[in-house]
Amino acid sequence: MKLNYKQTFLIGFGFFASSIAWSMYNVHVPTLLEKYLDSTFLIGIVMTIDNIFGVIFQPLFGALSDKTRTRFGRRMPYILFGLPICAVAFSLIPFTWSLATLMGVVIIFNFVMSTWRAPVVALMPDITPPPLRSKANGIINFMGGLGSLFSFAVGGILFKLGGVPLPFIASSVVMLLALLVLKLFVHEEKYKEEAGVEENAEIAQETIDDAEKSKKSVSLIFLLFAILFWFCGYNAVETFFSLYVINTLKDAAGNFLTEGDASFLLAFFSVTFLFFSIPAGFIGSKIGRKKTILMGLAGVAVLFIIMIFTGNIWVLRALLFLGGAFWACVNINSLPMVVELAQWKDIGKYTGYYYFFSFSAAIISPILFGWIRDLVKSYDVLFIYAPITFALAFISMLFVKHGEAKKTETAN
């Protein structure tokens, strides 16, 4: 069997739109909050409010989309409803004038985002045979990487040209263009019939006995906790990196760097994630998803440890450049492992599990790290905290025994 690359790239526009919003949100919203709040701990608490919606509503809407039947499919209705509302709400964030109005817009944006995030991600495994899902997820995340690159690189340039509002407005326009592509070119039911995924999945499930299901459940638990741990590290870095940069790093003239500089630094991480996302999927298919994830976890942890000992901008750029490749090895192969453990009819539910644990990390980690940072009074502790979480994820992954693609099938 062969992967339909054109179809997968088109589906990726949904994740492209989502990544633009989240990347811009995590770079600029902490600094908007800093205008109203002095404590890093309180900023961390506010930054977790949006993730509470992800924990509560993404599993709910993922499972609900499993049961949805329309002429547009079971995932597309949620995307067509939620994405345009999110784009409009997102454009309003920089125009708020108080903490109350800022949080009001953020809450609306994040609730609606939680209605379509799990469905848009579940769309890929819905229409992709299991042996091809790592490769397909690489393409989907390549599109997500494009969105992040737009936010970090182009967003940084737009910030210097027009301040905070301009990157938010530009991102909202691009999100609406992505929606147009999805509406015109993605035909969910047609894709599913062509792939024959549903029929093949039902046949495969009949061969699984209760003992095997029990073993898979154990693997699922360890896998989900590994996801929790590594996203604790990732979310801490993503959320507080801009504050680390503007409060810690200086240029050659001795001036502290700006938000735009922080955004540009993160672009190095995003560039390699972008270009390594597809190879990471191929590596996962070749040597196994688990081995690829373990390699990525070890690599990211080592690079973050090195960051403790340098404040040199060029060294940081090089480390972030390498880090994007290792993070791709982790991120690209994790969702395919989770949905590999699900029945076809439950793919949305298991996608919801994935987001429950990843968004739980986004709730726990900013608060925990904010508290630690307030104790030690230094943002350098960020690169001690993150490697510890990746080490815990590595240990959890050692106990995962299922989730690889079926070896009996050949995928090209």
Tab-separated table of C-alpha atoms in Angstrom, residues 28 65 102 127 130 155 172 176 217 296 334 369 371 383 390 407:
chain	number	residue	atom	x	y	z
A	28	HIS	CA	2.830	36.840	23.044
A	65	SER	CA	-17.112	13.147	16.597
A	102	LEU	CA	-8.121	39.693	27.773
A	127	ILE	CA	-8.391	7.661	6.522
A	130	PRO	CA	-2.033	1.824	10.370
A	155	GLY	CA	5.407	36.943	13.419
A	172	SER	CA	-6.116	35.137	11.691
A	176	LEU	CA	-9.221	31.662	7.299
A	217	SER	CA	-4.132	-1.233	28.103
A	296	GLY	CA	14.476	11.915	20.477
A	334	SER	CA	3.545	9.411	19.580
A	369	PHE	CA	7.669	25.877	36.853
A	371	TRP	CA	6.451	28.366	41.407
A	383	PHE	CA	16.841	24.114	31.466
A	390	PHE	CA	12.207	14.242	29.532
A	407	LYS	CA	4.852	-5.816	10.633
